[in-house]
Amino acid sequence: MSKHVYYFGGKAADGNGKMKELLGGKGANLAEMCLIGIPVPAGFTITTEVCADYYTHGKKIPEAAIPEIDEAVKKVEAEFGKKFGDNNDPLLVSVRSGAALSMPGMMNTILNLGLTDASVEGLVKKTGNARFAYDSYRRLIDMFGSTAMGCEHEEFEHEIHKLKDEKKAKLDTDLSADDLKELVKRYKAVYKKHVGDDFPQDPRKQLFLAINAVFNSWNGNKAIEYRRIERITGLKGTAVNVQAMVFGNMGDNSGTGVAFTRDPNTGENVFYGDYLINAQCEDVVAGIRTPEPIAKLDSEMPKVYKQLMDIREKLEVHYKEMQDIEFTVQDGTLYMLQTRTGKRTGSAAVRIAVEMVKEKKIDEMTAVKRVSPDSLNHLLLPQLDPKAASKPVAQGIAASPGAATGKVILSAEEAVEFHANHPLEPIMLVRKETSPEDVAGMHLAKGILTSTGGKASHAAVVARGWGKPCVVGCEAMKIDEKARTITIAGQVVKAGDFITINGTTGDIMIGKVPTIAPTMTGDFATLMTWADKSRKLKIRTNADTPADAKKAREFGAEGIGLCRTEHMFFGEERIIAMRQMILASDAAGRKAALAKIQPFQKADFVGIFEAMDGYPVTIRLLDPPLHEFLPHDAKGQEEVAKSLGLSPAKVKERVDELHEFNPMMGFRGCRLPIVFPEIGDMQVQAIIEAAIEVKKQGKSVLPEIMIPLVGVVEELVILKKRAIAVAEECFAKAGMKVEYQVGTMIELPRAALTADKIAEEAEFFSFGTNDLTQMTFGFSRDDIKGFMPTYLKDKILPIDPFQTIDFNGVGELMKIGVEKGRASRKAKHSQHLKVGICGEHGGDPDSVVFCHKIGMDYVSCSPFRVPIARLAAAQAALGETVRDK
Amino acid sequence: MSKHVYYFGGKAADGNGKMKELLGGKGANLAEMCLIGIPVPAGFTITTEVCADYYTHGKKIPEAAIPEIDEAVKKVEAEFGKKFGDNNDPLLVSVRSGAALSMPGMMNTILNLGLTDASVEGLVKKTGNARFAYDSYRRLIDMFGSTAMGCEHEEFEHEIHKLKDEKKAKLDTDLSADDLKELVKRYKAVYKKHVGDDFPQDPRKQLFLAINAVFNSWNGNKAIEYRRIERITGLKGTAVNVQAMVFGNMGDNSGTGVAFTRDPNTGENVFYGDYLINAQCEDVVAGIRTPEPIAKLDSEMPKVYKQLMDIREKLEVHYKEMQDIEFTVQDGTLYMLQTRTGKRTGSAAVRIAVEMVKEKKIDEMTAVKRVSPDSLNHLLLPQLDPKAASKPVAQGIAASPGAATGKVILSAEEAVEFHANHPLEPIMLVRKETSPEDVAGMHLAKGILTSTGGKASHAAVVARGWGKPCVVGCEAMKIDEKARTITIAGQVVKAGDFITINGTTGDIMIGKVPTIAPTMTGDFATLMTWADKSRKLKIRTNADTPADAKKAREFGAEGIGLCRTEHMFFGEERIIAMRQMILASDAAGRKAALAKIQPFQKADFVGIFEAMDGYPVTIRLLDPPLHEFLPHDAKGQEEVAKSLGLSPAKVKERVDELHEFNPMMGFRGCRLPIVFPEIGDMQVQAIIEAAIEVKKQGKSVLPEIMIPLVGVVEELVILKKRAIAVAEECFAKAGMKVEYQVGTMIELPRAALTADKIAEEAEFFSFGTNDLTQMTFGFSRDDIKGFMPTYLKDKILPIDPFQTIDFNGVGELMKIGVEKGRASRKAKHSQHLKVGICGEHGGDPDSVVFCHKIGMDYVSCSPFRVPIARLAAAQAALGETVRDK
């Protein structure tokens, strides 16, 4: 180690912005600002290597570092024109910790270091403000004592409360300068009692004690625990930043402000921020006084304003990013205290990125890398009009994002009826909970609100699939079906009245609140074009209806990766036939019932193929267990019995027979057509006949038949053989052929583990990561409410594995599956195995990056997440790593 | 290919018993018998290579083979002293297929080949039995026509029915020789109609057509399908066996018999079998005439009998195994038609193996390899006394093997009460189904019988765990609780009357049937000693009580691999405290309730540690979800509410809160103590305090604390830390320490996939293959009834994966787990990671072999399967491969 201390100040710095490992994030950034000529209060950084050395030498600052520190202090004094401990105009400094990564649990800042009984008088003289000087001094004793020397902060607090009682002062600010002088005395007594020594009157001693304290905090319990939980390893230690202090509250020639180099809400290229004259930075943030808009500074301090405008441009040119800055003006001199990348809304992010390309500050690829895919969410959903005033009366669980407003309807049947009579009136379906029988009504509603259930409830899952706003588990809401009212937090709302939900936040508002619709135009469309140039992954969508398919095409989907067929069985005529099928006693009875459903299924597929002209459509055969199609209550069973001319006992018997302890792990997926082949045959026939019909229209149709829940290759062997036989029959009847493929979902651990065998039969793989996550972890999404909150809070899981793929466990299985599958398909058939993903993870940016890395061909996600996936895929291809969450 | 045809006959053979690949199993075996001087009717085998050649040359027998076949026919004629097609005394032959593996779907046998219109008259002359001769001829035309030439067997059948109608004959045997002569005429007409040619009158032509037919059958649809399903590949083809025919029905100097070289029931070293004079082999098997015991042959045919006794000894010395033989005597000449390893009961297998060692026929290791571990099952369970007559009135599902007899008791509470008053009376618990509340009564019963449920029902699982006989799902049984009777297949049985079940077969008998108890003595004990010398795997047991632990020690268990603690919470006082714990609103309330259970838990563990003095005991912390401890019906909830002084609504609310859609994948295992740490703390405290107490008695105690359902290493980090803290507290209090380990079950796919991480914390792994199988396949054992029968029938799964480990899927995860875990433990701690298995697979021989192969340290199984595991482990070490099932 040749150099222990890195000075910065004036327009020079020993370090620079790239030296984060050595100087910490903060230190490197301060050096960088100096280097590009931005005025920064002078200071110096003691390196992370000194910290490491401190620990290897029994918690002692290495001898060689001490003269370097003294030297650096002298340079700061020279640059600043003040002396440490000067009795007339003392140099004060701040001392801060700062590792390469931001790390809570390490030492807080010590401000005003350098004040002593003598120099505080100098500060009084210099500022003419005794109250300010003594307040600064007592704060130093508190901060220094409690963060550096182990005193209890509460004991200092106790003294100020006592004094306020004595002086009958209500606020701290009611204390006079003399009161604060008295308080300094008492604080020093507290300090002495705890430390054993007097509060140090030598600023150099203060400084070295503070440096030791920063180093000690690196191995404090909280910091160690934080590093363990966040799995942070390989860091040398923390750096120490010592920096001259400046004050914005030294009169009308001083001031302070915060600003963004562009508007963070809209992205417009205007200087945006607030300032206050004669104030400290905290005053702006705390909102005690109302700050002025930054443009006004031009008239109040024209020189400073011009300087700031130059700095704004300089920072943007240098960092090639919109910046969030803090500044202080002391006696007419401008100092920049901080610059960092500014946070912004999704629409601002898009506009800034695109405009910066036009301004030639960045290139297209940088613009693509710059915008966080998740921030697009904002642009893709209806939002509450920010101009409208709306006050939530209650909050439920935010289950599916976006805002919706509509008339309260209390049942799915009523929704269907209401919609038939008033097709243009928006519906808000309000239920205790929803069930598969409600889907028709749910589909017609603008939004769904339930009083029970969690993020995995039926309402939540269905709504998310459709991108429809939904709030669930609103316990403050009671539904009175007889009175035809709902009561939310004491307020009664009648059926037919308006109500509004915000599925992004869970807020519920009574009455109609205007919403604004998503658009994909201008800058957004431009950014997407750039993204598409870079990405390797294809982006498909999960869509079950022609309407969803069309919407997804507008958002840029390149095919359907998952068309679920189960919803298609709930239409009124279909569900009767479906139940007839389930209740039939033999294959002939089942076939007769299925024959009634077939024309409907075919029509469904015709619509979807038409919408997807030229793009592939993956259709998953029926997946859920049969009992989901039968009612579980006695009344419902009686109705079914009546409608089918059976005895209620017979219906109940079949329901009992089909009952499952763990339906997730039961008689579903490909197990259904293995036992009841006629179900699969009917579906394949509908798919192929629809494909023939659409091809006859002159359209291009690419059906992919997907067999779900395969765990054993023999399942696929049998079902593929049947599918081919059915298709050949259709071709013979029609006198023409259609290209099609037969493949499988990989959603069981065993399927991934034996992917080599399965790929000998499957023409494509689609990873069903929802089920794969459930089976790999051994927990069902519906049953995690008891422990998942604890797991996420205690970081047992770093992130909800249903949101982002669990790379180490589920991801490992996916890697095995892709590698074994590809190798085997190549060896056996000399073919590239097409591999995709169709779980909800397909719309999660980090998961998309993972899918890119393991070499998938496509991801498939909800229509309204298609642009997010396009952007994430582009970033993956441009070499972005998985972002921290 | 230098040689196409292998002759056998006299005491010579071109081939031998090792040439199965070339000659097929049958051909090799016939050659072997000749070589060791056993009289076998002469014949020859055309090799499997000829079959391959047949297919590569457009279905033509290779030219070079033809003279070899003709030559071999001549040798048979010479050996046998008869000529093919001789009009006075024709040589007749059989033609059979025979591949290296037995394969259904290939050609059936053609007998009597060589008969023609002319030679049949010779046969009449030679045998003096025209009826026999014409019957033989018409059978040849039928067999040859239908199996070799593609005629319909039904058309031949039609002719014989017509003729019987005409002749008013009831049985085939009512037809006279003339009738059969007429039938031959009609059969030949059928033949000609179908084939286009006359039935060939040249025996050589018959022979070559038959050989072609055998080769063609190799690629028949049925044979191809069979090879696909059984995954048979790499065979060259089928061989063809042509062998001279002999007849045992040629007068009183002829006869036929079947025998075993030792008694297959007891294993006693006596000649055992039956014979019939002047009969064909089928007559003995079909039981039309009552055969004589083999010993009587000594007086009827003393020369033949002596010859047979010599052959018996020769075969045993040669094959070193008990043989099952068939013989025919034609005109005083003995011919052996078959010898193969004889099937035997488990006890016979043990006795034969041990006695053959004493007779120096085999060595100890061979004896160990010889006995099928599964056959020991028979010896380890109470059986129905074979001397007792008993007729089943109904059959249920055989859920847990062994026989039991007892008095019908209709509820678990009554069983407890009855047992208190009549401790020596055997109880048969008869229920619709059982639930966890019933375990006390179940434990007292000799056997359990239910009218509903399958092999995975509560009754079945609990009973199997205890090795208690159990029959479930007996649908023919109705229980009338009010009348206090049960009705089985129409017969009424009163509560208190005797009933008997056979859990091995599912049979139910009314009344008392004597049973015989298992013993492990004599030959059985000897065999076990030999097995223990060879094996590498340790054998532990799954035991939850001191009684089970003691029983397992008697069977040779070397520790407990799984002590489940959940049953321990169902005792009367405990369940109340357990419910109090679950219903408590805070940690303090839970702790207070748990404190009441702690002394009971401690006492449980003391008993188990005492029984296992010196052997390790792995205790699994509480695993099932909490709702299993609460009643789900309103009445039960009211009772609980009353007993705990709570409102029924509060109890119902908690039950609803804890409800799970998929309990198997819910809030259970280590997820419980993560959220409610006090539960785990109480259990660890009970374990450590019990260990201290037993150590103080001077015994050796080795507790292993096993944390279930770990999927993420952080779970283990947290729980291990707590366990160590609790243990240290106990040690401090007691003033002494006990060695203990903390490890985990590997029962989730994610645990296996991340075993490297988990092994950094775990001191041992125990594979929970029940849950691992469920999660890997994505089906729950409780919910497979709808499809598993189809899966096994259609060979989609070759075997029930809950019985034998699924080597390719679940086994792959186990391999990954062992390899990653061992490597990581070694790298991080320089320690060997102890790895075992504690699922029910631990008692399955094929699974034990697999565990040996992947390098496990031990397997753990039910007490009564310990000897089976010991034997299987020895066989694994001796290099037995996994047997076919």
PDB file of C-alpha atoms in Angstrom, chain B residues 760-841:
ATOM      1  CA  GLU B 760     -22.088 -26.464   4.573  1.00  0.00           C
ATOM      2  CA  GLU B 761     -24.528 -26.387   7.493  1.00  0.00           C
ATOM      3  CA  ALA B 762     -25.897 -29.937   7.780  1.00  0.00           C
ATOM      4  CA  GLU B 763     -23.942 -32.592   9.667  1.00  0.00           C
ATOM      5  CA  PHE B 764     -25.960 -35.313   7.960  1.00  0.00           C
ATOM      6  CA  PHE B 765     -28.449 -35.805   5.130  1.00  0.00           C
ATOM      7  CA  SER B 766     -31.369 -38.169   5.213  1.00  0.00           C
ATOM      8  CA  PHE B 767     -33.261 -38.546   1.948  1.00  0.00           C
ATOM      9  CA  GLY B 768     -37.005 -38.428   2.519  1.00  0.00           C
ATOM     10  CA  THR B 769     -37.836 -40.270  -0.656  1.00  0.00           C
ATOM     11  CA  ASN B 770     -41.608 -40.316  -0.093  1.00  0.00           C
ATOM     12  CA  ASP B 771     -41.917 -36.549  -0.371  1.00  0.00           C
ATOM     13  CA  LEU B 772     -39.074 -36.336  -2.868  1.00  0.00           C
ATOM     14  CA  THR B 773     -40.963 -38.718  -5.137  1.00  0.00           C
ATOM     15  CA  GLN B 774     -44.170 -36.734  -4.746  1.00  0.00           C
ATOM     16  CA  MET B 775     -42.514 -33.437  -5.603  1.00  0.00           C
ATOM     17  CA  THR B 776     -40.371 -34.780  -8.429  1.00  0.00           C
ATOM     18  CA  PHE B 777     -43.321 -36.422 -10.171  1.00  0.00           C
ATOM     19  CA  GLY B 778     -45.758 -33.738  -9.089  1.00  0.00           C
ATOM     20  CA  PHE B 779     -48.300 -36.166  -7.771  1.00  0.00           C
ATOM     21  CA  SER B 780     -49.425 -36.774  -4.231  1.00  0.00           C
ATOM     22  CA  ARG B 781     -49.738 -40.293  -3.007  1.00  0.00           C
ATOM     23  CA  ASP B 782     -53.237 -39.559  -1.798  1.00  0.00           C
ATOM     24  CA  ASP B 783     -54.412 -38.462  -5.208  1.00  0.00           C
ATOM     25  CA  ILE B 784     -53.080 -41.008  -7.680  1.00  0.00           C
ATOM     26  CA  LYS B 785     -56.050 -43.364  -7.588  1.00  0.00           C
ATOM     27  CA  GLY B 786     -57.549 -41.844 -10.738  1.00  0.00           C
ATOM     28  CA  PHE B 787     -54.572 -42.533 -12.998  1.00  0.00           C
ATOM     29  CA  MET B 788     -51.952 -44.743 -11.338  1.00  0.00           C
ATOM     30  CA  PRO B 789     -53.742 -48.013 -12.171  1.00  0.00           C
ATOM     31  CA  THR B 790     -53.704 -47.016 -15.863  1.00  0.00           C
ATOM     32  CA  TYR B 791     -50.068 -45.927 -15.625  1.00  0.00           C
ATOM     33  CA  LEU B 792     -48.978 -49.274 -14.220  1.00  0.00           C
ATOM     34  CA  LYS B 793     -51.201 -51.322 -16.519  1.00  0.00           C
ATOM     35  CA  ASP B 794     -49.951 -49.530 -19.635  1.00  0.00           C
ATOM     36  CA  LYS B 795     -46.360 -49.543 -18.355  1.00  0.00           C
ATOM     37  CA  ILE B 796     -46.157 -45.762 -18.555  1.00  0.00           C
ATOM     38  CA  LEU B 797     -44.408 -46.307 -15.256  1.00  0.00           C
ATOM     39  CA  PRO B 798     -42.585 -49.652 -15.067  1.00  0.00           C
ATOM     40  CA  ILE B 799     -43.221 -49.798 -11.316  1.00  0.00           C
ATOM     41  CA  ASP B 800     -44.948 -47.806  -8.586  1.00  0.00           C
ATOM     42  CA  PRO B 801     -42.352 -45.146  -7.696  1.00  0.00           C
ATOM     43  CA  PHE B 802     -43.576 -45.135  -4.087  1.00  0.00           C
ATOM     44  CA  GLN B 803     -42.506 -48.772  -3.844  1.00  0.00           C
ATOM     45  CA  THR B 804     -39.150 -48.698  -5.664  1.00  0.00           C
ATOM     46  CA  ILE B 805     -37.123 -45.527  -6.192  1.00  0.00           C
ATOM     47  CA  ASP B 806     -37.546 -44.030  -9.667  1.00  0.00           C
ATOM     48  CA  PHE B 807     -33.871 -44.302 -10.602  1.00  0.00           C
ATOM     49  CA  ASN B 808     -33.965 -41.980 -13.628  1.00  0.00           C
ATOM     50  CA  GLY B 809     -35.814 -39.072 -12.055  1.00  0.00           C
ATOM     51  CA  VAL B 810     -35.844 -39.160  -8.266  1.00  0.00           C
ATOM     52  CA  GLY B 811     -32.632 -41.191  -8.294  1.00  0.00           C
ATOM     53  CA  GLU B 812     -30.939 -38.568 -10.450  1.00  0.00           C
ATOM     54  CA  LEU B 813     -31.779 -35.942  -7.844  1.00  0.00           C
ATOM     55  CA  MET B 814     -30.440 -38.241  -5.109  1.00  0.00           C
ATOM     56  CA  LYS B 815     -27.172 -38.662  -6.998  1.00  0.00           C
ATOM     57  CA  ILE B 816     -26.864 -34.905  -7.434  1.00  0.00           C
ATOM     58  CA  GLY B 817     -27.615 -34.463  -3.730  1.00  0.00           C
ATOM     59  CA  VAL B 818     -25.062 -37.004  -2.525  1.00  0.00           C
ATOM     60  CA  GLU B 819     -22.314 -35.785  -4.856  1.00  0.00           C
ATOM     61  CA  LYS B 820     -22.778 -32.075  -4.242  1.00  0.00           C
ATOM     62  CA  GLY B 821     -23.284 -32.567  -0.505  1.00  0.00           C
ATOM     63  CA  ARG B 822     -20.264 -34.797   0.020  1.00  0.00           C
ATOM     64  CA  ALA B 823     -17.944 -32.598  -2.059  1.00  0.00           C
ATOM     65  CA  SER B 824     -18.990 -29.434  -0.293  1.00  0.00           C
ATOM     66  CA  ARG B 825     -18.794 -30.881   3.239  1.00  0.00           C
ATOM     67  CA  LYS B 826     -15.327 -32.204   2.487  1.00  0.00           C
ATOM     68  CA  ALA B 827     -14.151 -28.894   1.021  1.00  0.00           C
ATOM     69  CA  LYS B 828     -15.595 -26.697   3.729  1.00  0.00           C
ATOM     70  CA  HIS B 829     -15.205 -28.816   6.879  1.00  0.00           C
ATOM     71  CA  SER B 830     -12.860 -31.665   5.832  1.00  0.00           C
ATOM     72  CA  GLN B 831     -15.589 -34.025   6.963  1.00  0.00           C
ATOM     73  CA  HIS B 832     -17.343 -37.031   5.476  1.00  0.00           C
ATOM     74  CA  LEU B 833     -21.037 -36.165   5.145  1.00  0.00           C
ATOM     75  CA  LYS B 834     -23.152 -38.955   6.579  1.00  0.00           C
ATOM     76  CA  VAL B 835     -25.962 -39.777   4.126  1.00  0.00           C
ATOM     77  CA  GLY B 836     -28.930 -42.084   4.569  1.00  0.00           C
ATOM     78  CA  ILE B 837     -32.475 -42.651   3.440  1.00  0.00           C
ATOM     79  CA  CYS B 838     -35.571 -42.797   5.612  1.00  0.00           C
ATOM     80  CA  GLY B 839     -38.477 -43.045   3.174  1.00  0.00           C
ATOM     81  CA  GLU B 840     -40.435 -46.273   2.872  1.00  0.00           C
ATOM     82  CA  HIS B 841     -38.048 -47.163   0.035  1.00  0.00           C
TER      83      HIS B 841
END
